Amino acid sequence: MEKFVTLTGVAAPLPIMNVDTDMIIPKQYLKTIARTGLGKGLFSELRYRDDGSENPDFVLNKPAYRGARILVAGDNFGCGSSREHAPWALLDFGVKAVISTSFADIFYNNCFKNGILPIKVAQADLDKLMDDAARGANATLTIDLPSQEIRGPDGGVVKFEIDPFRKHCLLEGLDDIGLTLQKGSAIDAFEAKSAAARPWA
């Protein structure tokens, strides 16, 4: 998993409440277990028309937001079924952080396990960040994880809270496998001791 320290990028406004995981990545894209290639299906029912052409009105199809790395979204983001494909699709598209007032628990946990930073802020702060994101090509935010700050294009600062252990894992680029590998020598010692005590096993 890539380390997440600071992120500066265009923020796309998505002022929709209760964006569920089926909206993020519809069910027809769930046949794969690969983490790559899902970006094309991100928000596909909003991004594409019935004939397969792009919907020019959807925010991520607008020129200023095609390279968005941050989403500023409405309340209860990531609700619905517990599909890990949702953070996979966001990451494959290039989104590394999502800002909202609240997230569904499973989606929230899956983000951290895949190197995406979900940030919870107060409604007043979200309104300010949503306004910043509405500036199009000038909608650049900087997220500083060590300082737990979001800096806006006008110099404004929004502070956010994060669990210290999750913060550590993001800063170090540690997913569950990475955390396990940190205990490699202890695991090897246990296996050697077990093999000596139970050679028949």
Short mmCIF file of N, CA and C in Angstrom, two decimals, residues 21-144:
data_model
loop_
_atom_site.label_atom_id
_atom_site.label_comp_id
_atom_site.label_asym_id
_atom_site.label_seq_id
_atom_site.Cartn_x
_atom_site.Cartn_y
_atom_site.Cartn_z
N THR A 21 -22.82 2.07 -2.07
CA THR A 21 -21.73 1.40 -2.79
C THR A 21 -22.15 0.96 -4.19
N ASP A 22 -23.45 0.74 -4.40
CA ASP A 22 -23.91 0.38 -5.74
C ASP A 22 -23.84 1.58 -6.68
N MET A 23 -24.00 2.77 -6.14
CA MET A 23 -23.82 3.98 -6.95
C MET A 23 -22.34 4.19 -7.25
N ILE A 24 -21.49 3.90 -6.27
CA ILE A 24 -20.05 4.07 -6.46
C ILE A 24 -19.54 3.09 -7.51
N ILE A 25 -19.91 1.81 -7.40
CA ILE A 25 -19.50 0.80 -8.38
C ILE A 25 -20.65 -0.20 -8.54
N PRO A 26 -21.42 -0.07 -9.63
CA PRO A 26 -22.60 -0.94 -9.82
C PRO A 26 -22.24 -2.42 -9.86
N LYS A 27 -23.24 -3.24 -9.56
CA LYS A 27 -23.05 -4.68 -9.35
C LYS A 27 -22.45 -5.41 -10.54
N GLN A 28 -22.67 -4.91 -11.77
CA GLN A 28 -22.13 -5.62 -12.94
C GLN A 28 -20.61 -5.61 -13.00
N TYR A 29 -19.97 -4.76 -12.18
CA TYR A 29 -18.51 -4.70 -12.16
C TYR A 29 -17.90 -5.57 -11.07
N LEU A 30 -18.72 -6.32 -10.35
CA LEU A 30 -18.23 -7.07 -9.20
C LEU A 30 -17.74 -8.47 -9.55
N LYS A 31 -17.67 -8.79 -10.83
CA LYS A 31 -17.25 -10.14 -11.23
C LYS A 31 -15.75 -10.35 -11.07
N THR A 32 -15.01 -9.28 -10.97
CA THR A 32 -13.56 -9.40 -10.86
C THR A 32 -13.10 -9.30 -9.40
N ILE A 33 -11.98 -9.93 -9.10
CA ILE A 33 -11.36 -9.75 -7.80
C ILE A 33 -10.06 -8.96 -7.93
N ALA A 34 -9.79 -8.48 -9.16
CA ALA A 34 -8.63 -7.62 -9.39
C ALA A 34 -8.95 -6.21 -8.91
N ARG A 35 -7.95 -5.54 -8.36
CA ARG A 35 -8.17 -4.19 -7.84
C ARG A 35 -7.99 -3.12 -8.90
N THR A 36 -7.55 -3.51 -10.08
CA THR A 36 -7.32 -2.54 -11.15
C THR A 36 -8.40 -2.66 -12.22
N GLY A 37 -8.58 -1.57 -12.95
CA GLY A 37 -9.54 -1.56 -14.04
C GLY A 37 -10.94 -1.17 -13.64
N LEU A 38 -11.17 -0.97 -12.34
CA LEU A 38 -12.52 -0.64 -11.88
C LEU A 38 -12.83 0.85 -11.99
N GLY A 39 -11.81 1.66 -12.24
CA GLY A 39 -12.04 3.09 -12.35
C GLY A 39 -13.02 3.45 -13.45
N LYS A 40 -13.03 2.63 -14.51
CA LYS A 40 -13.96 2.92 -15.62
C LYS A 40 -15.41 2.75 -15.20
N GLY A 41 -15.65 1.96 -14.15
CA GLY A 41 -17.01 1.74 -13.68
C GLY A 41 -17.44 2.65 -12.55
N LEU A 42 -16.51 3.48 -12.06
CA LEU A 42 -16.83 4.37 -10.94
C LEU A 42 -17.99 5.30 -11.30
N PHE A 43 -19.03 5.28 -10.50
CA PHE A 43 -20.23 6.11 -10.72
C PHE A 43 -20.77 5.96 -12.15
N SER A 44 -20.67 4.76 -12.71
CA SER A 44 -20.98 4.59 -14.14
C SER A 44 -22.42 4.97 -14.48
N GLU A 45 -23.34 4.75 -13.56
CA GLU A 45 -24.74 5.08 -13.87
C GLU A 45 -24.97 6.59 -13.89
N LEU A 46 -24.06 7.34 -13.30
CA LEU A 46 -24.11 8.80 -13.35
C LEU A 46 -23.21 9.35 -14.45
N ARG A 47 -22.08 8.65 -14.69
CA ARG A 47 -21.10 9.15 -15.66
C ARG A 47 -21.50 8.91 -17.11
N TYR A 48 -22.28 7.84 -17.35
CA TYR A 48 -22.58 7.46 -18.74
C TYR A 48 -24.08 7.46 -19.01
N ARG A 49 -24.43 7.77 -20.23
CA ARG A 49 -25.81 7.68 -20.69
C ARG A 49 -26.10 6.24 -21.10
N ASP A 50 -27.36 5.97 -21.42
CA ASP A 50 -27.76 4.62 -21.80
C ASP A 50 -27.04 4.12 -23.04
N ASP A 51 -26.63 5.02 -23.92
CA ASP A 51 -25.94 4.61 -25.15
C ASP A 51 -24.43 4.46 -24.95
N GLY A 52 -23.98 4.65 -23.71
CA GLY A 52 -22.56 4.48 -23.41
C GLY A 52 -21.75 5.76 -23.50
N SER A 53 -22.33 6.83 -24.01
CA SER A 53 -21.61 8.09 -24.10
C SER A 53 -21.57 8.77 -22.73
N GLU A 54 -20.63 9.67 -22.57
CA GLU A 54 -20.49 10.36 -21.30
C GLU A 54 -21.62 11.35 -21.06
N ASN A 55 -22.02 11.44 -19.81
CA ASN A 55 -22.99 12.45 -19.40
C ASN A 55 -22.20 13.72 -19.06
N PRO A 56 -22.29 14.76 -19.88
CA PRO A 56 -21.47 15.95 -19.66
C PRO A 56 -21.83 16.71 -18.39
N ASP A 57 -22.99 16.41 -17.81
CA ASP A 57 -23.42 17.13 -16.62
C ASP A 57 -22.84 16.55 -15.33
N PHE A 58 -22.31 15.31 -15.40
CA PHE A 58 -21.77 14.71 -14.18
C PHE A 58 -20.40 15.30 -13.87
N VAL A 59 -20.16 15.58 -12.61
CA VAL A 59 -19.00 16.36 -12.21
C VAL A 59 -17.67 15.76 -12.68
N LEU A 60 -17.50 14.45 -12.61
CA LEU A 60 -16.21 13.86 -12.98
C LEU A 60 -15.98 13.82 -14.48
N ASN A 61 -17.00 14.17 -15.28
CA ASN A 61 -16.82 14.27 -16.72
C ASN A 61 -16.49 15.69 -17.16
N LYS A 62 -16.58 16.63 -16.25
CA LYS A 62 -16.25 18.01 -16.59
C LYS A 62 -14.73 18.18 -16.63
N PRO A 63 -14.21 18.93 -17.61
CA PRO A 63 -12.75 19.04 -17.78
C PRO A 63 -11.99 19.38 -16.50
N ALA A 64 -12.53 20.25 -15.69
CA ALA A 64 -11.82 20.68 -14.49
C ALA A 64 -11.66 19.57 -13.45
N TYR A 65 -12.53 18.55 -13.53
CA TYR A 65 -12.56 17.52 -12.48
C TYR A 65 -12.15 16.13 -12.95
N ARG A 66 -11.74 16.00 -14.19
CA ARG A 66 -11.37 14.66 -14.69
C ARG A 66 -10.20 14.05 -13.93
N GLY A 67 -9.35 14.89 -13.41
CA GLY A 67 -8.21 14.39 -12.63
C GLY A 67 -8.38 14.57 -11.14
N ALA A 68 -9.63 14.66 -10.68
CA ALA A 68 -9.88 14.88 -9.25
C ALA A 68 -9.27 13.77 -8.41
N ARG A 69 -8.64 14.17 -7.32
CA ARG A 69 -8.03 13.21 -6.41
C ARG A 69 -8.73 13.18 -5.05
N ILE A 70 -9.66 14.13 -4.89
CA ILE A 70 -10.39 14.26 -3.63
C ILE A 70 -11.87 14.42 -3.97
N LEU A 71 -12.73 13.77 -3.20
CA LEU A 71 -14.17 13.97 -3.32
C LEU A 71 -14.67 14.66 -2.06
N VAL A 72 -15.51 15.68 -2.24
CA VAL A 72 -16.20 16.31 -1.13
C VAL A 72 -17.67 15.92 -1.30
N ALA A 73 -18.15 15.07 -0.40
CA ALA A 73 -19.43 14.41 -0.62
C ALA A 73 -20.43 14.68 0.50
N GLY A 74 -21.71 14.38 0.22
CA GLY A 74 -22.77 14.54 1.18
C GLY A 74 -22.72 13.50 2.29
N ASP A 75 -23.62 13.65 3.23
CA ASP A 75 -23.67 12.81 4.43
C ASP A 75 -23.91 11.33 4.10
N ASN A 76 -23.37 10.45 4.96
CA ASN A 76 -23.58 9.00 4.89
C ASN A 76 -23.02 8.41 3.60
N PHE A 77 -21.81 8.76 3.27
CA PHE A 77 -21.17 8.27 2.05
C PHE A 77 -20.75 6.81 2.22
N GLY A 78 -20.98 6.00 1.19
CA GLY A 78 -20.56 4.60 1.20
C GLY A 78 -21.51 3.65 1.90
N CYS A 79 -22.77 4.05 2.03
CA CYS A 79 -23.75 3.17 2.67
C CYS A 79 -24.14 2.03 1.72
N GLY A 80 -25.00 1.14 2.17
CA GLY A 80 -25.43 0.03 1.33
C GLY A 80 -24.60 -1.21 1.55
N SER A 81 -24.50 -2.05 0.53
CA SER A 81 -23.82 -3.34 0.67
C SER A 81 -22.33 -3.16 0.90
N SER A 82 -21.72 -4.16 1.52
CA SER A 82 -20.32 -4.07 1.96
C SER A 82 -19.37 -4.56 0.88
N ARG A 83 -19.28 -3.84 -0.21
CA ARG A 83 -18.39 -4.26 -1.31
C ARG A 83 -17.08 -3.49 -1.28
N GLU A 84 -15.97 -4.24 -1.15
CA GLU A 84 -14.66 -3.61 -1.13
C GLU A 84 -14.31 -3.05 -2.50
N HIS A 85 -15.06 -3.46 -3.54
CA HIS A 85 -14.84 -2.91 -4.87
C HIS A 85 -15.04 -1.39 -4.90
N ALA A 86 -15.81 -0.85 -3.97
CA ALA A 86 -16.07 0.59 -3.95
C ALA A 86 -14.79 1.39 -3.73
N PRO A 87 -14.02 1.13 -2.66
CA PRO A 87 -12.74 1.85 -2.54
C PRO A 87 -11.77 1.47 -3.64
N TRP A 88 -11.81 0.23 -4.13
CA TRP A 88 -10.93 -0.14 -5.25
C TRP A 88 -11.20 0.74 -6.46
N ALA A 89 -12.49 0.98 -6.76
CA ALA A 89 -12.86 1.79 -7.92
C ALA A 89 -12.42 3.24 -7.74
N LEU A 90 -12.61 3.78 -6.54
CA LEU A 90 -12.17 5.15 -6.27
C LEU A 90 -10.67 5.28 -6.46
N LEU A 91 -9.93 4.34 -5.90
CA LEU A 91 -8.47 4.37 -5.98
C LEU A 91 -7.99 4.22 -7.42
N ASP A 92 -8.62 3.33 -8.17
CA ASP A 92 -8.22 3.10 -9.56
C ASP A 92 -8.49 4.34 -10.41
N PHE A 93 -9.53 5.09 -10.07
CA PHE A 93 -9.84 6.33 -10.78
C PHE A 93 -8.82 7.41 -10.44
N GLY A 94 -8.26 7.33 -9.23
CA GLY A 94 -7.29 8.32 -8.78
C GLY A 94 -7.67 9.07 -7.52
N VAL A 95 -8.84 8.74 -6.96
CA VAL A 95 -9.30 9.40 -5.73
C VAL A 95 -8.59 8.79 -4.53
N LYS A 96 -7.93 9.64 -3.75
CA LYS A 96 -7.17 9.18 -2.59
C LYS A 96 -7.78 9.62 -1.26
N ALA A 97 -8.77 10.51 -1.33
CA ALA A 97 -9.39 10.99 -0.10
C ALA A 97 -10.85 11.35 -0.37
N VAL A 98 -11.70 11.07 0.61
CA VAL A 98 -13.11 11.45 0.54
C VAL A 98 -13.44 12.20 1.82
N ILE A 99 -14.09 13.35 1.67
CA ILE A 99 -14.46 14.19 2.80
C ILE A 99 -15.98 14.22 2.90
N SER A 100 -16.50 13.95 4.08
CA SER A 100 -17.94 13.96 4.31
C SER A 100 -18.21 14.19 5.79
N THR A 101 -19.48 14.36 6.13
CA THR A 101 -19.82 14.48 7.55
C THR A 101 -19.91 13.12 8.22
N SER A 102 -20.20 12.06 7.42
CA SER A 102 -20.27 10.71 7.99
C SER A 102 -20.13 9.68 6.87
N PHE A 103 -19.70 8.49 7.27
CA PHE A 103 -19.51 7.37 6.36
C PHE A 103 -20.16 6.12 6.94
N ALA A 104 -20.57 5.22 6.06
CA ALA A 104 -20.99 3.90 6.52
C ALA A 104 -19.76 3.18 7.07
N ASP A 105 -19.95 2.43 8.16
CA ASP A 105 -18.81 1.85 8.88
C ASP A 105 -17.95 0.94 8.03
N ILE A 106 -18.56 0.02 7.27
CA ILE A 106 -17.77 -0.94 6.50
C ILE A 106 -16.98 -0.24 5.41
N PHE A 107 -17.62 0.69 4.70
CA PHE A 107 -16.90 1.45 3.68
C PHE A 107 -15.75 2.23 4.32
N TYR A 108 -16.01 2.85 5.45
CA TYR A 108 -14.99 3.64 6.16
C TYR A 108 -13.77 2.77 6.48
N ASN A 109 -14.01 1.58 7.03
CA ASN A 109 -12.92 0.67 7.36
C ASN A 109 -12.18 0.19 6.11
N ASN A 110 -12.93 -0.11 5.05
CA ASN A 110 -12.30 -0.58 3.81
C ASN A 110 -11.40 0.48 3.18
N CYS A 111 -11.76 1.75 3.35
CA CYS A 111 -10.91 2.82 2.81
C CYS A 111 -9.51 2.75 3.41
N PHE A 112 -9.43 2.66 4.72
CA PHE A 112 -8.14 2.62 5.38
C PHE A 112 -7.32 1.42 4.94
N LYS A 113 -7.98 0.29 4.72
CA LYS A 113 -7.28 -0.93 4.33
C LYS A 113 -6.74 -0.86 2.90
N ASN A 114 -7.20 0.14 2.15
CA ASN A 114 -6.78 0.28 0.75
C ASN A 114 -6.04 1.58 0.46
N GLY A 115 -5.67 2.32 1.51
CA GLY A 115 -4.86 3.51 1.31
C GLY A 115 -5.62 4.77 0.97
N ILE A 116 -6.94 4.76 1.18
CA ILE A 116 -7.75 5.96 0.97
C ILE A 116 -8.04 6.58 2.34
N LEU A 117 -7.94 7.91 2.40
CA LEU A 117 -8.22 8.60 3.65
C LEU A 117 -9.65 9.14 3.65
N PRO A 118 -10.55 8.56 4.47
CA PRO A 118 -11.89 9.13 4.63
C PRO A 118 -11.86 10.12 5.79
N ILE A 119 -12.28 11.34 5.54
CA ILE A 119 -12.19 12.39 6.55
C ILE A 119 -13.59 12.84 6.96
N LYS A 120 -13.85 12.78 8.27
CA LYS A 120 -15.13 13.25 8.80
C LYS A 120 -14.95 14.69 9.30
N VAL A 121 -15.85 15.57 8.85
CA VAL A 121 -15.81 16.96 9.28
C VAL A 121 -17.21 17.40 9.70
N ALA A 122 -17.29 18.51 10.40
CA ALA A 122 -18.57 19.08 10.79
C ALA A 122 -19.27 19.66 9.56
N GLN A 123 -20.59 19.79 9.64
CA GLN A 123 -21.36 20.28 8.50
C GLN A 123 -20.90 21.66 8.03
N ALA A 124 -20.58 22.54 8.96
CA ALA A 124 -20.12 23.89 8.57
C ALA A 124 -18.82 23.81 7.78
N ASP A 125 -17.92 22.92 8.19
CA ASP A 125 -16.66 22.75 7.47
C ASP A 125 -16.90 22.11 6.11
N LEU A 126 -17.83 21.15 6.05
CA LEU A 126 -18.14 20.53 4.76
C LEU A 126 -18.71 21.57 3.80
N ASP A 127 -19.58 22.44 4.29
CA ASP A 127 -20.15 23.48 3.43
C ASP A 127 -19.05 24.36 2.85
N LYS A 128 -18.06 24.70 3.66
CA LYS A 128 -16.94 25.52 3.20
C LYS A 128 -16.13 24.76 2.16
N LEU A 129 -15.83 23.50 2.42
CA LEU A 129 -15.04 22.70 1.48
C LEU A 129 -15.81 22.43 0.20
N MET A 130 -17.12 22.26 0.30
CA MET A 130 -17.95 22.06 -0.89
C MET A 130 -17.90 23.32 -1.76
N ASP A 131 -17.92 24.47 -1.12
CA ASP A 131 -17.81 25.73 -1.84
C ASP A 131 -16.44 25.85 -2.52
N ASP A 132 -15.39 25.45 -1.80
CA ASP A 132 -14.05 25.45 -2.40
C ASP A 132 -14.01 24.53 -3.62
N ALA A 133 -14.61 23.35 -3.48
CA ALA A 133 -14.58 22.36 -4.57
C ALA A 133 -15.36 22.83 -5.79
N ALA A 134 -16.32 23.70 -5.59
CA ALA A 134 -17.14 24.19 -6.70
C ALA A 134 -16.39 25.18 -7.59
N ARG A 135 -15.15 25.49 -7.27
CA ARG A 135 -14.38 26.46 -8.04
C ARG A 135 -13.75 25.90 -9.30
N GLY A 136 -14.03 24.67 -9.61
CA GLY A 136 -13.51 24.08 -10.85
C GLY A 136 -12.01 23.85 -10.79
N ALA A 137 -11.29 24.31 -11.81
CA ALA A 137 -9.85 24.07 -11.89
C ALA A 137 -9.10 24.70 -10.72
N ASN A 138 -9.72 25.67 -10.05
CA ASN A 138 -9.08 26.30 -8.89
C ASN A 138 -9.42 25.59 -7.58
N ALA A 139 -10.12 24.46 -7.68
CA ALA A 139 -10.57 23.75 -6.49
C ALA A 139 -9.50 22.81 -5.95
N THR A 140 -8.35 23.36 -5.66
CA THR A 140 -7.24 22.54 -5.17
C THR A 140 -7.19 22.59 -3.64
N LEU A 141 -7.23 21.41 -3.04
CA LEU A 141 -7.10 21.29 -1.59
C LEU A 141 -5.80 20.57 -1.28
N THR A 142 -5.24 20.84 -0.13
CA THR A 142 -4.08 20.10 0.38
C THR A 142 -4.48 19.43 1.68
N ILE A 143 -4.31 18.13 1.72
CA ILE A 143 -4.58 17.36 2.94
C ILE A 143 -3.25 16.97 3.55
N ASP A 144 -3.01 17.42 4.76
CA ASP A 144 -1.78 17.16 5.49
C ASP A 144 -2.13 16.20 6.62
#
